[in-house]
């Protein structure tokens, strides 16, 4: 084992060097020329493994650096890293208490804490939940519980003729489509309801869409709201949609994969006003909480529904009845083997406490506000959507008149050029027909000076691309 530990230590200390570029863009064909990906009949020496692991890290974008603004996560979380390493070491398996005694109790505590924050656990009720591979799986399970509530026979007998119809906003994450596909609902039966000019699902449009589907003889069963949409960071209105869900007897889910951590913050939790009224809730710890992928949870205020929906099988060889069988989490999950993601989340929560996460949200919101103000006073940068959370979507517009298509091409070129030149790693996204640069603020090490450098770089890059075109 020692040689492997030595290699790991060397690679880790090289990886944490701050001077490595945030990204080294390289095409797949070039990479195939540089690294030998072939596997052979004969085994290789340790030196070849060390070389391959080093190459792997060398070309991997450095998502923990302050210039990484591309995705909905960034930054270091050392307690969580420790947890991830120990989890690999232990190879625990979350299906049964026997195979993960400490992790099981850690997961239970996490589920309790998450349910308290959402408001599913109160003096009169206890929320339920299970950790999942990500927001996509959490949204899938939510739709599956809703399907089970609407038509319990489907679990055993499969579908009858009547179409089940689900509703999300036109800003919702594409995992809704995956869920509709996997669950046999059909993606045509996932209705994208119009959002308002703040990117929030429009309740009157939702009601109209539900009425329309009933008139067609279909059976509405699920409303999926988003807390922190992927492009804009918008929060859908919960109480208004709860009233509609009650009127038509529909399941109300909130996808908080990105936005849920506002619940830590006294200052910003109003964005999720009424979330305790939902039936289920998705929360990714591997986004703003900075825990290495994968770490997420599906929560519900309906005790027993997870097990009723997902449970079944395995009793003859795995789920033995013994004094700890009540602690087996496996029947709440759609997985059999499941990694012990609880340890890394638990360790980072223990280290930071609720206050640590609250400070992070508050600090990043201040940084975001500064960024939006800087864009507001710039003559060349323009916001193309509201920024209620930690997403900033803006366009570079030169003084020459360009149409939307030309602006789209230019803004994409700015992102690509900055990445190639060793600058910041940002992405682009489209909102209401306009394509702009999407900046995600997720790293608490990021300073106002980093944002200012980035905005200046966007302008300079834009200017030079316009001059050379
Ligand atoms: C709002 C929202 N929901 C769900 C997801 C999917 O999460 P995961 O990648 O953890 O499956 C994302 C991913 O970005 C997201 O932005």
Short mmCIF file of C-alpha atoms and ligand atoms in Angstrom, two decimals:
data_model
loop_
_atom_site.label_atom_id
_atom_site.label_comp_id
_atom_site.label_asym_id
_atom_site.label_seq_id
_atom_site.Cartn_x
_atom_site.Cartn_y
_atom_site.Cartn_z
CA UNK A 1 0.00 0.00 0.00
CA UNK A 2 2.79 2.47 0.90
CA UNK A 3 3.91 3.17 -2.70
CA UNK A 4 0.32 4.09 -3.58
CA UNK A 5 0.06 6.42 -0.58
CA UNK A 6 3.31 8.09 -1.63
CA UNK A 7 2.04 8.62 -5.16
CA UNK A 8 -1.22 10.03 -3.86
CA UNK A 9 0.61 12.46 -1.59
CA UNK A 10 2.85 13.69 -4.42
CA UNK A 11 -0.04 14.12 -6.85
CA UNK A 12 -2.21 15.91 -4.27
CA UNK A 13 0.48 18.39 -3.35
CA UNK A 14 1.08 19.18 -7.04
CA UNK A 15 -2.67 19.50 -7.64
CA UNK A 16 -3.15 22.04 -4.84
CA UNK A 17 -0.53 24.40 -6.31
CA UNK A 18 -2.34 27.68 -6.92
CA UNK A 19 -0.40 28.58 -10.06
CA UNK A 20 -1.84 25.89 -12.31
CA UNK A 21 -4.22 27.26 -14.99
CA UNK A 22 -7.92 26.84 -14.25
CA UNK A 23 -8.31 24.93 -17.50
CA UNK A 24 -6.07 23.52 -20.23
CA UNK A 25 -8.42 23.15 -23.17
CA UNK A 26 -7.43 20.26 -25.41
CA UNK A 27 -9.35 18.35 -28.05
CA UNK A 28 -10.11 14.66 -27.59
CA UNK A 29 -8.08 13.78 -30.67
CA UNK A 30 -5.03 15.67 -29.37
CA UNK A 31 -5.39 13.98 -25.98
CA UNK A 32 -5.50 10.59 -27.67
CA UNK A 33 -2.13 11.40 -29.22
CA UNK A 34 -0.57 12.37 -25.88
CA UNK A 35 -1.87 9.71 -23.48
CA UNK A 36 -1.80 5.97 -24.06
CA UNK A 37 -5.38 4.92 -23.21
CA UNK A 38 -4.98 1.32 -24.34
CA UNK A 39 -5.60 -1.59 -21.96
CA UNK A 40 -3.74 -4.81 -22.59
CA UNK A 41 -3.60 -8.46 -21.71
CA UNK A 42 -0.49 -7.95 -19.56
CA UNK A 43 -0.53 -5.73 -16.48
CA UNK A 44 1.56 -2.54 -16.23
CA UNK A 45 4.21 -1.33 -13.75
CA UNK A 46 3.39 1.12 -10.96
CA UNK A 47 5.27 3.85 -12.87
CA UNK A 48 2.71 3.65 -15.70
CA UNK A 49 -0.13 4.06 -13.21
CA UNK A 50 1.55 7.06 -11.63
CA UNK A 51 2.02 8.63 -15.06
CA UNK A 52 -1.65 8.03 -15.99
CA UNK A 53 -2.99 9.44 -12.70
CA UNK A 54 -0.73 12.49 -13.13
CA UNK A 55 -1.96 13.01 -16.72
CA UNK A 56 -5.54 12.71 -15.50
CA UNK A 57 -5.06 15.54 -13.01
CA UNK A 58 -2.98 17.61 -15.40
CA UNK A 59 -5.77 17.98 -17.97
CA UNK A 60 -8.59 18.21 -15.44
CA UNK A 61 -10.09 21.73 -15.09
CA UNK A 62 -9.30 23.09 -11.62
CA UNK A 63 -12.84 23.59 -10.36
CA UNK A 64 -11.65 24.70 -6.91
CA UNK A 65 -9.85 27.80 -8.20
CA UNK A 66 -11.21 31.34 -7.92
CA UNK A 67 -11.24 31.74 -11.73
CA UNK A 68 -13.64 28.81 -12.14
CA UNK A 69 -17.13 30.29 -12.76
CA UNK A 70 -18.42 27.66 -15.17
CA UNK A 71 -20.59 25.32 -13.11
CA UNK A 72 -22.80 25.42 -10.02
CA UNK A 73 -19.92 24.47 -7.71
CA UNK A 74 -16.38 25.65 -7.01
CA UNK A 75 -13.91 25.89 -4.15
CA UNK A 76 -12.20 23.76 -1.56
CA UNK A 77 -13.96 21.95 1.27
CA UNK A 78 -11.18 20.16 3.15
CA UNK A 79 -13.38 18.33 5.71
CA UNK A 80 -15.45 16.96 2.83
CA UNK A 81 -12.32 15.90 0.95
CA UNK A 82 -11.15 14.01 4.03
CA UNK A 83 -14.56 12.35 4.12
CA UNK A 84 -14.35 11.38 0.45
CA UNK A 85 -10.93 9.79 0.89
CA UNK A 86 -12.01 7.86 4.00
CA UNK A 87 -15.19 6.73 2.22
CA UNK A 88 -13.13 5.24 -0.59
CA UNK A 89 -10.89 3.59 1.94
CA UNK A 90 -13.81 2.00 3.76
CA UNK A 91 -15.85 0.95 0.71
CA UNK A 92 -18.95 1.05 2.92
CA UNK A 93 -22.29 0.19 1.34
CA UNK A 94 -25.44 2.03 2.35
CA UNK A 95 -28.02 -0.66 1.67
CA UNK A 96 -27.79 -2.16 5.15
CA UNK A 97 -26.81 -0.94 8.59
CA UNK A 98 -24.43 -3.89 8.88
CA UNK A 99 -22.37 -2.64 5.94
CA UNK A 100 -22.31 1.02 7.01
CA UNK A 101 -23.08 1.40 10.73
CA UNK A 102 -21.61 4.87 11.33
CA UNK A 103 -22.50 6.24 7.89
CA UNK A 104 -26.12 5.12 8.37
CA UNK A 105 -26.49 7.11 11.58
CA UNK A 106 -24.69 10.07 9.98
CA UNK A 107 -27.10 9.96 7.05
CA UNK A 108 -30.04 9.87 9.45
CA UNK A 109 -28.76 12.95 11.25
CA UNK A 110 -28.25 14.75 7.92
CA UNK A 111 -31.78 13.86 6.81
CA UNK A 112 -33.11 15.22 10.14
CA UNK A 113 -31.19 18.47 9.76
CA UNK A 114 -32.19 18.94 6.12
CA UNK A 115 -35.83 18.25 6.97
CA UNK A 116 -35.72 20.81 9.79
CA UNK A 117 -34.30 23.46 7.47
CA UNK A 118 -36.96 22.81 4.82
CA UNK A 119 -39.68 22.68 7.47
CA UNK A 120 -40.78 19.07 6.81
CA UNK A 121 -39.88 18.13 10.40
CA UNK A 122 -41.95 20.04 12.93
CA UNK A 123 -43.40 19.35 16.38
CA UNK A 124 -46.19 17.34 14.75
CA UNK A 125 -44.44 15.55 11.84
CA UNK A 126 -41.09 14.01 10.95
CA UNK A 127 -39.79 14.32 7.44
CA UNK A 128 -38.24 11.41 5.58
CA UNK A 129 -35.47 11.16 2.97
CA UNK A 130 -32.57 9.28 1.48
CA UNK A 131 -29.31 10.36 -0.10
CA UNK A 132 -29.12 10.04 -3.88
CA UNK A 133 -26.56 10.48 -6.64
CA UNK A 134 -27.60 14.03 -7.50
CA UNK A 135 -30.42 16.45 -8.23
CA UNK A 136 -31.38 14.45 -11.32
CA UNK A 137 -32.01 11.31 -9.30
CA UNK A 138 -33.76 13.33 -6.57
CA UNK A 139 -36.13 14.81 -9.19
CA UNK A 140 -36.69 11.34 -10.64
CA UNK A 141 -37.62 9.92 -7.24
CA UNK A 142 -39.93 12.86 -6.55
CA UNK A 143 -41.80 12.22 -9.79
CA UNK A 144 -41.86 8.49 -8.99
CA UNK A 145 -43.44 9.08 -5.55
CA UNK A 146 -45.97 11.41 -7.18
CA UNK A 147 -46.77 8.72 -9.76
CA UNK A 148 -47.13 6.18 -6.97
CA UNK A 149 -49.48 8.46 -5.07
CA UNK A 150 -51.62 9.12 -8.15
CA UNK A 151 -51.62 5.54 -9.51
CA UNK A 152 -50.21 2.99 -7.04
CA UNK A 153 -50.99 0.10 -9.43
CA UNK A 154 -48.34 1.23 -11.92
CA UNK A 155 -45.56 -0.03 -9.64
CA UNK A 156 -46.77 -3.60 -10.07
CA UNK A 157 -48.97 -3.72 -13.15
CA UNK A 158 -47.40 -1.05 -15.36
CA UNK A 159 -49.24 1.68 -17.23
CA UNK A 160 -52.91 1.77 -18.19
CA UNK A 161 -54.11 3.88 -21.14
CA UNK A 162 -54.59 7.22 -19.42
CA UNK A 163 -51.70 9.67 -19.93
CA UNK A 164 -50.18 11.07 -16.74
CA UNK A 165 -49.08 14.69 -17.10
CA UNK A 166 -46.38 16.55 -15.15
CA UNK A 167 -45.70 20.31 -15.07
CA UNK A 168 -42.45 22.25 -14.64
CA UNK A 169 -41.47 25.75 -15.76
CA UNK A 170 -39.78 26.50 -19.07
CA UNK A 171 -36.66 27.34 -16.98
CA UNK A 172 -36.56 23.95 -15.20
CA UNK A 173 -33.53 21.66 -15.40
CA UNK A 174 -33.57 18.98 -18.12
CA UNK A 175 -33.59 16.23 -15.46
CA UNK A 176 -37.41 16.55 -15.54
CA UNK A 177 -37.33 15.20 -19.11
CA UNK A 178 -35.04 12.35 -18.08
CA UNK A 179 -37.43 11.46 -15.23
CA UNK A 180 -40.47 11.53 -17.54
CA UNK A 181 -38.59 9.27 -19.93
CA UNK A 182 -37.36 6.78 -17.29
CA UNK A 183 -40.72 6.57 -15.52
CA UNK A 184 -42.67 5.90 -18.72
CA UNK A 185 -44.57 9.20 -18.41
CA UNK A 186 -43.22 10.30 -21.81
CA UNK A 187 -41.45 13.60 -22.41
CA UNK A 188 -44.47 14.94 -24.37
CA UNK A 189 -46.38 14.66 -21.11
CA UNK A 190 -43.95 16.93 -19.28
CA UNK A 191 -45.40 20.38 -19.86
CA UNK A 192 -43.03 23.37 -19.81
CA UNK A 193 -45.16 26.13 -18.28
CA UNK A 194 -44.33 29.77 -19.16
CA UNK A 195 -42.22 31.76 -16.72
CA UNK A 196 -42.62 35.48 -15.93
CA UNK A 197 -40.12 38.26 -16.63
CA UNK A 198 -38.15 37.25 -13.51
CA UNK A 199 -37.74 33.66 -14.75
CA UNK A 200 -40.27 32.30 -12.19
CA UNK A 201 -43.00 29.84 -13.08
CA UNK A 202 -46.21 31.74 -13.76
CA UNK A 203 -49.07 30.33 -11.57
CA UNK A 204 -51.86 31.48 -13.91
CA UNK A 205 -50.13 29.74 -16.85
CA UNK A 206 -49.78 26.61 -14.67
CA UNK A 207 -53.49 26.59 -13.91
CA UNK A 208 -54.36 27.02 -17.58
CA UNK A 209 -52.03 24.17 -18.57
CA UNK A 210 -53.59 21.86 -15.96
CA UNK A 211 -57.13 22.73 -17.10
CA UNK A 212 -56.15 22.10 -20.71
CA UNK A 213 -54.72 18.68 -19.96
CA UNK A 214 -57.84 17.67 -17.98
CA UNK A 215 -59.99 18.74 -20.94
CA UNK A 216 -57.91 16.43 -23.13
CA UNK A 217 -58.77 13.52 -20.83
CA UNK A 218 -55.29 13.34 -19.29
CA UNK A 219 -54.44 12.95 -15.61
CA UNK A 220 -52.23 15.67 -14.10
CA UNK A 221 -50.20 14.32 -11.16
CA UNK A 222 -47.07 16.38 -10.52
CA UNK A 223 -45.85 19.97 -10.31
CA UNK A 224 -42.07 20.42 -10.17
CA UNK A 225 -40.93 23.87 -9.01
CA UNK A 226 -37.33 25.06 -9.06
CA UNK A 227 -35.48 26.92 -6.31
CA UNK A 228 -32.51 28.43 -8.12
CA UNK A 229 -32.92 27.77 -11.84
CA UNK A 230 -29.85 26.64 -13.71
CA UNK A 231 -29.44 29.65 -15.99
CA UNK A 232 -30.87 32.57 -13.97
CA UNK A 233 -31.06 31.34 -10.37
CA UNK A 234 -34.80 32.17 -10.19
CA UNK A 235 -37.07 30.85 -7.40
CA UNK A 236 -40.59 29.70 -8.36
CA UNK A 237 -43.46 30.89 -6.12
CA UNK A 238 -44.34 28.10 -3.67
CA UNK A 239 -47.53 29.20 -1.82
CA UNK A 240 -49.39 30.10 -5.04
CA UNK A 241 -48.47 26.74 -6.60
CA UNK A 242 -49.38 24.87 -3.39
CA UNK A 243 -52.91 26.31 -3.69
CA UNK A 244 -53.10 25.03 -7.30
CA UNK A 245 -51.68 21.62 -6.30
CA UNK A 246 -54.36 21.35 -3.58
CA UNK A 247 -57.14 22.35 -5.94
CA UNK A 248 -56.23 19.55 -8.39
CA UNK A 249 -54.81 17.10 -5.87
CA UNK A 250 -51.28 17.10 -7.34
CA UNK A 251 -47.87 16.35 -5.82
CA UNK A 252 -45.76 19.50 -5.32
CA UNK A 253 -41.99 19.03 -5.59
CA UNK A 254 -39.24 21.64 -5.26
CA UNK A 255 -35.95 21.13 -7.07
CA UNK A 256 -33.57 22.95 -4.72
CA UNK A 257 -30.46 21.28 -6.16
CA UNK A 258 -28.80 24.67 -6.54
CA UNK A 259 -30.81 27.14 -4.45
CA UNK A 260 -31.62 25.16 -1.28
CA UNK A 261 -28.66 26.46 0.78
CA UNK A 262 -30.39 29.87 1.07
CA UNK A 263 -32.28 28.12 3.88
CA UNK A 264 -29.15 28.42 6.04
CA UNK A 265 -29.29 32.21 5.75
CA UNK A 266 -31.65 34.37 7.82
CA UNK A 267 -31.12 37.11 5.25
CA UNK A 268 -31.92 35.11 2.11
CA UNK A 269 -34.21 32.26 3.14
CA UNK A 270 -37.21 34.38 2.13
CA UNK A 271 -36.40 33.29 -1.46
CA UNK A 272 -37.82 29.87 -0.51
CA UNK A 273 -40.86 31.21 1.33
CA UNK A 274 -43.44 28.48 1.83
CA UNK A 275 -41.10 25.57 0.97
CA UNK A 276 -42.45 23.59 3.92
CA UNK A 277 -45.72 23.37 1.97
CA UNK A 278 -44.16 21.19 -0.72
CA UNK A 279 -44.49 17.40 -0.69
CA UNK A 280 -40.87 16.71 -1.60
CA UNK A 281 -37.60 18.58 -1.96
CA UNK A 282 -34.28 17.96 -3.78
CA UNK A 283 -31.02 19.33 -2.34
CA UNK A 284 -27.52 18.90 -3.78
CA UNK A 285 -24.67 19.07 -1.26
CA UNK A 286 -22.28 18.81 -4.21
CA UNK A 287 -23.25 22.24 -5.52
CA UNK A 288 -23.12 25.27 -3.21
CA UNK A 289 -22.10 23.22 -0.13
CA UNK A 290 -18.96 22.27 -2.02
CA UNK A 291 -18.91 18.59 -1.16
CA UNK A 292 -17.17 16.50 -3.87
CA UNK A 293 -19.57 14.87 -6.34
CA UNK A 294 -21.75 12.91 -5.55
CA UNK A 295 -23.77 14.09 -2.55
CA UNK A 296 -27.47 14.92 -2.70
CA UNK A 297 -30.77 14.09 -1.03
CA UNK A 298 -34.46 13.63 -1.74
CA UNK A 299 -36.65 14.71 1.18
CA UNK A 300 -40.38 14.28 1.69
CA UNK A 301 -42.76 15.26 4.45
CA UNK A 302 -44.76 12.06 3.89
CA UNK A 303 -43.29 9.35 6.11
CA UNK A 304 -43.25 5.92 4.49
CA UNK A 305 -43.85 7.10 0.92
CA UNK A 306 -40.24 6.57 -0.15
CA UNK A 307 -40.25 2.99 1.04
CA UNK A 308 -43.69 2.29 -0.43
CA UNK A 309 -42.57 3.68 -3.78
CA UNK A 310 -39.02 2.35 -4.06
CA UNK A 311 -39.10 -0.72 -1.82
CA UNK A 312 -39.40 -4.36 -2.79
CA UNK A 313 -37.14 -7.37 -3.24
CA UNK A 314 -33.87 -8.39 -1.64
CA UNK A 315 -35.44 -9.92 1.46
CA UNK A 316 -34.18 -13.42 0.66
CA UNK A 317 -30.48 -12.54 0.71
CA UNK A 318 -29.78 -8.97 1.83
CA UNK A 319 -32.33 -7.38 4.13
CA UNK A 320 -32.25 -9.89 7.00
CA UNK A 321 -34.50 -9.23 9.95
CA UNK A 322 -32.24 -8.57 12.89
CA UNK A 323 -32.13 -6.09 15.75
CA UNK A 324 -30.91 -3.29 13.43
CA UNK A 325 -33.13 -3.94 10.42
CA UNK A 326 -35.14 -0.77 11.12
CA UNK A 327 -31.94 1.12 10.30
CA UNK A 328 -31.48 -0.41 6.84
CA UNK A 329 -31.86 2.46 4.36
CA UNK A 330 -31.80 0.28 1.24
CA UNK A 331 -35.57 -0.01 0.79
CA UNK A 332 -35.93 3.77 0.46
CA UNK A 333 -33.52 3.83 -2.47
CA UNK A 334 -33.71 2.74 -6.11
CA UNK A 335 -30.10 1.59 -5.82
CA UNK A 336 -28.76 -1.61 -4.30
CA UNK A 337 -25.11 -0.72 -3.74
CA UNK A 338 -24.84 2.92 -2.69
CA UNK A 339 -21.73 4.86 -1.75
CA UNK A 340 -21.53 6.33 1.76
CA UNK A 341 -21.83 9.98 0.68
CA UNK A 342 -22.99 10.88 4.19
CA UNK A 343 -19.51 10.99 5.74
CA UNK A 344 -18.16 13.86 3.63
CA UNK A 345 -21.34 15.94 4.07
CA UNK A 346 -21.49 15.21 7.80
CA UNK A 347 -17.81 16.15 8.33
CA UNK A 348 -18.14 19.43 6.46
CA UNK A 349 -21.39 20.31 8.28
CA UNK A 350 -19.72 19.44 11.59
CA UNK A 351 -16.73 21.65 10.71
CA UNK A 352 -18.70 24.66 9.45
CA UNK A 353 -21.94 24.40 11.37
CA UNK A 354 -25.12 25.99 9.97
CA UNK A 355 -23.49 29.39 10.51
CA UNK A 356 -20.58 28.55 8.22
CA UNK A 357 -22.94 27.78 5.31
CA UNK A 358 -25.04 30.83 6.13
CA UNK A 359 -21.95 33.06 6.00
CA UNK A 360 -21.04 31.57 2.65
CA UNK A 361 -24.44 32.36 1.14
CA UNK A 362 -24.43 35.92 2.56
CA UNK A 363 -20.87 36.63 1.44
CA UNK A 364 -21.49 35.37 -2.10
CA UNK A 365 -24.71 37.39 -2.35
CA UNK A 366 -22.69 40.54 -1.53
CA UNK A 367 -20.13 39.58 -4.18
CA UNK A 368 -22.93 38.99 -6.70
CA UNK A 369 -24.46 42.39 -5.93
CA UNK A 370 -21.10 44.08 -6.53
CA UNK A 371 -20.75 42.24 -9.83
CA UNK A 372 -24.25 43.27 -10.99
CA UNK A 373 -23.52 46.91 -10.04
CA UNK A 374 -20.22 46.86 -11.94
CA UNK A 375 -22.01 45.53 -15.03
CA UNK A 376 -24.69 48.20 -14.52
CA UNK A 377 -22.20 51.07 -14.80
CA UNK A 378 -20.26 49.54 -17.70
CA UNK A 379 -21.14 50.84 -21.16
CA UNK A 380 -20.16 47.58 -22.87
CA UNK A 381 -21.56 44.92 -20.50
CA UNK A 382 -25.32 44.47 -20.08
CA UNK A 383 -27.35 42.16 -17.84
CA UNK A 384 -29.75 40.02 -19.90
CA UNK A 385 -31.81 38.72 -16.99
CA UNK A 386 -32.42 39.33 -13.29
CA UNK A 387 -29.92 37.93 -10.74
CA UNK A 388 -31.82 37.02 -7.56
CA UNK A 389 -29.24 34.39 -6.54
CA UNK A 390 -25.64 33.59 -7.51
CA UNK A 391 -26.01 33.44 -11.31
CA UNK A 392 -25.06 36.53 -13.33
CA UNK A 393 -26.04 36.46 -17.00
CA UNK A 394 -24.70 39.29 -19.09
CA UNK A 395 -23.67 40.21 -22.62
CA UNK A 396 -20.72 42.06 -24.05
CA UNK A 397 -22.05 44.55 -26.63
CA UNK A 398 -19.59 46.64 -28.64
CA UNK A 399 -20.46 50.14 -29.82
CA UNK A 400 -21.02 48.85 -33.38
CA UNK A 401 -24.58 47.67 -33.91
CA UNK A 402 -24.75 43.87 -33.92
CA UNK A 403 -27.86 41.71 -34.23
CA UNK A 404 -28.67 38.96 -31.69
CA UNK A 405 -27.03 36.24 -33.78
CA UNK A 406 -23.79 38.23 -34.09
CA UNK A 407 -23.86 38.96 -30.34
CA UNK A 408 -24.35 35.27 -29.64
CA UNK A 409 -21.32 34.33 -31.75
CA UNK A 410 -19.23 37.10 -30.16
CA UNK A 411 -20.11 36.21 -26.55
CA UNK A 412 -19.43 32.53 -27.11
CA UNK A 413 -16.08 33.48 -28.67
CA UNK A 414 -15.24 35.59 -25.59
CA UNK A 415 -15.82 32.59 -23.28
CA UNK A 416 -13.72 30.30 -25.47
CA UNK A 417 -10.94 32.81 -25.97
CA UNK A 418 -10.61 33.55 -22.24
CA UNK A 419 -10.40 29.84 -21.53
CA UNK A 420 -7.71 29.27 -24.18
CA UNK A 421 -5.66 32.28 -23.10
CA UNK A 422 -5.46 30.99 -19.53
CA UNK A 423 -8.05 33.41 -18.14
CA UNK A 424 -11.24 32.60 -16.29
CA UNK A 425 -13.35 29.55 -17.11
CA UNK A 426 -16.93 30.75 -17.69
CA UNK A 427 -19.83 29.37 -19.65
CA UNK A 428 -22.49 30.90 -21.87
CA UNK A 429 -26.24 30.40 -21.75
CA UNK A 430 -29.39 31.57 -23.47
CA UNK A 431 -32.31 33.41 -21.88
CA UNK A 432 -35.30 34.79 -23.79
CA UNK A 433 -33.53 34.58 -27.14
CA UNK A 434 -30.32 36.31 -25.97
CA UNK A 435 -27.06 34.42 -25.45
CA UNK A 436 -24.70 35.81 -22.85
CA UNK A 437 -21.87 34.96 -20.48
CA UNK A 438 -23.09 33.05 -17.41
CA UNK A 439 -21.08 33.65 -14.30
CA UNK A 440 -21.69 31.37 -11.32
CA UNK A 441 -20.52 32.50 -7.89
CA UNK A 442 -19.97 29.44 -5.75
CA UNK A 443 -16.46 29.83 -4.35
CA UNK A 444 -16.12 31.69 -1.05
CA UNK A 445 -12.42 32.33 -1.77
CA UNK A 446 -13.42 34.54 -4.72
CA UNK A 447 -12.78 38.23 -4.03
CA UNK A 448 -14.24 41.38 -5.59
CA UNK A 449 -10.85 41.86 -7.31
CA UNK A 450 -11.27 38.47 -9.09
CA UNK A 451 -14.66 39.59 -10.41
CA UNK A 452 -13.30 42.92 -11.50
CA UNK A 453 -10.40 41.19 -13.32
CA UNK A 454 -12.87 38.89 -15.05
CA UNK A 455 -15.17 41.71 -16.22
CA UNK A 456 -12.20 43.71 -17.51
CA UNK A 457 -10.98 40.60 -19.32
CA UNK A 458 -14.41 40.09 -20.93
CA UNK A 459 -14.34 43.66 -22.27
CA UNK A 460 -10.74 43.44 -23.49
CA UNK A 461 -11.33 40.08 -25.15
CA UNK A 462 -14.55 41.37 -26.74
CA UNK A 463 -12.78 44.47 -28.05
CA UNK A 464 -9.93 42.51 -29.56
CA UNK A 465 -12.29 39.98 -31.18
CA UNK A 466 -14.31 42.83 -32.74
CA UNK A 467 -11.13 44.52 -34.00
CA UNK A 468 -9.72 41.36 -35.56
CA UNK A 469 -12.99 40.18 -37.17
C1 LIG B 1 -31.78 23.24 -10.93
C2 LIG B 1 -31.04 21.97 -11.15
N1 LIG B 1 -31.63 20.81 -10.84
C3 LIG B 1 -31.02 19.62 -11.01
C4 LIG B 1 -29.75 19.57 -11.51
C5 LIG B 1 -29.09 18.24 -11.72
O1 LIG B 1 -28.27 17.99 -10.66
P1 LIG B 1 -27.20 16.78 -10.69
O2 LIG B 1 -26.15 17.22 -11.65
O3 LIG B 1 -26.75 16.73 -9.28
O4 LIG B 1 -27.91 15.56 -11.13
C6 LIG B 1 -29.08 20.75 -11.85
C7 LIG B 1 -27.71 20.70 -12.38
O5 LIG B 1 -27.10 21.69 -12.67
C8 LIG B 1 -29.74 21.98 -11.66
O6 LIG B 1 -29.17 23.14 -12.00
#
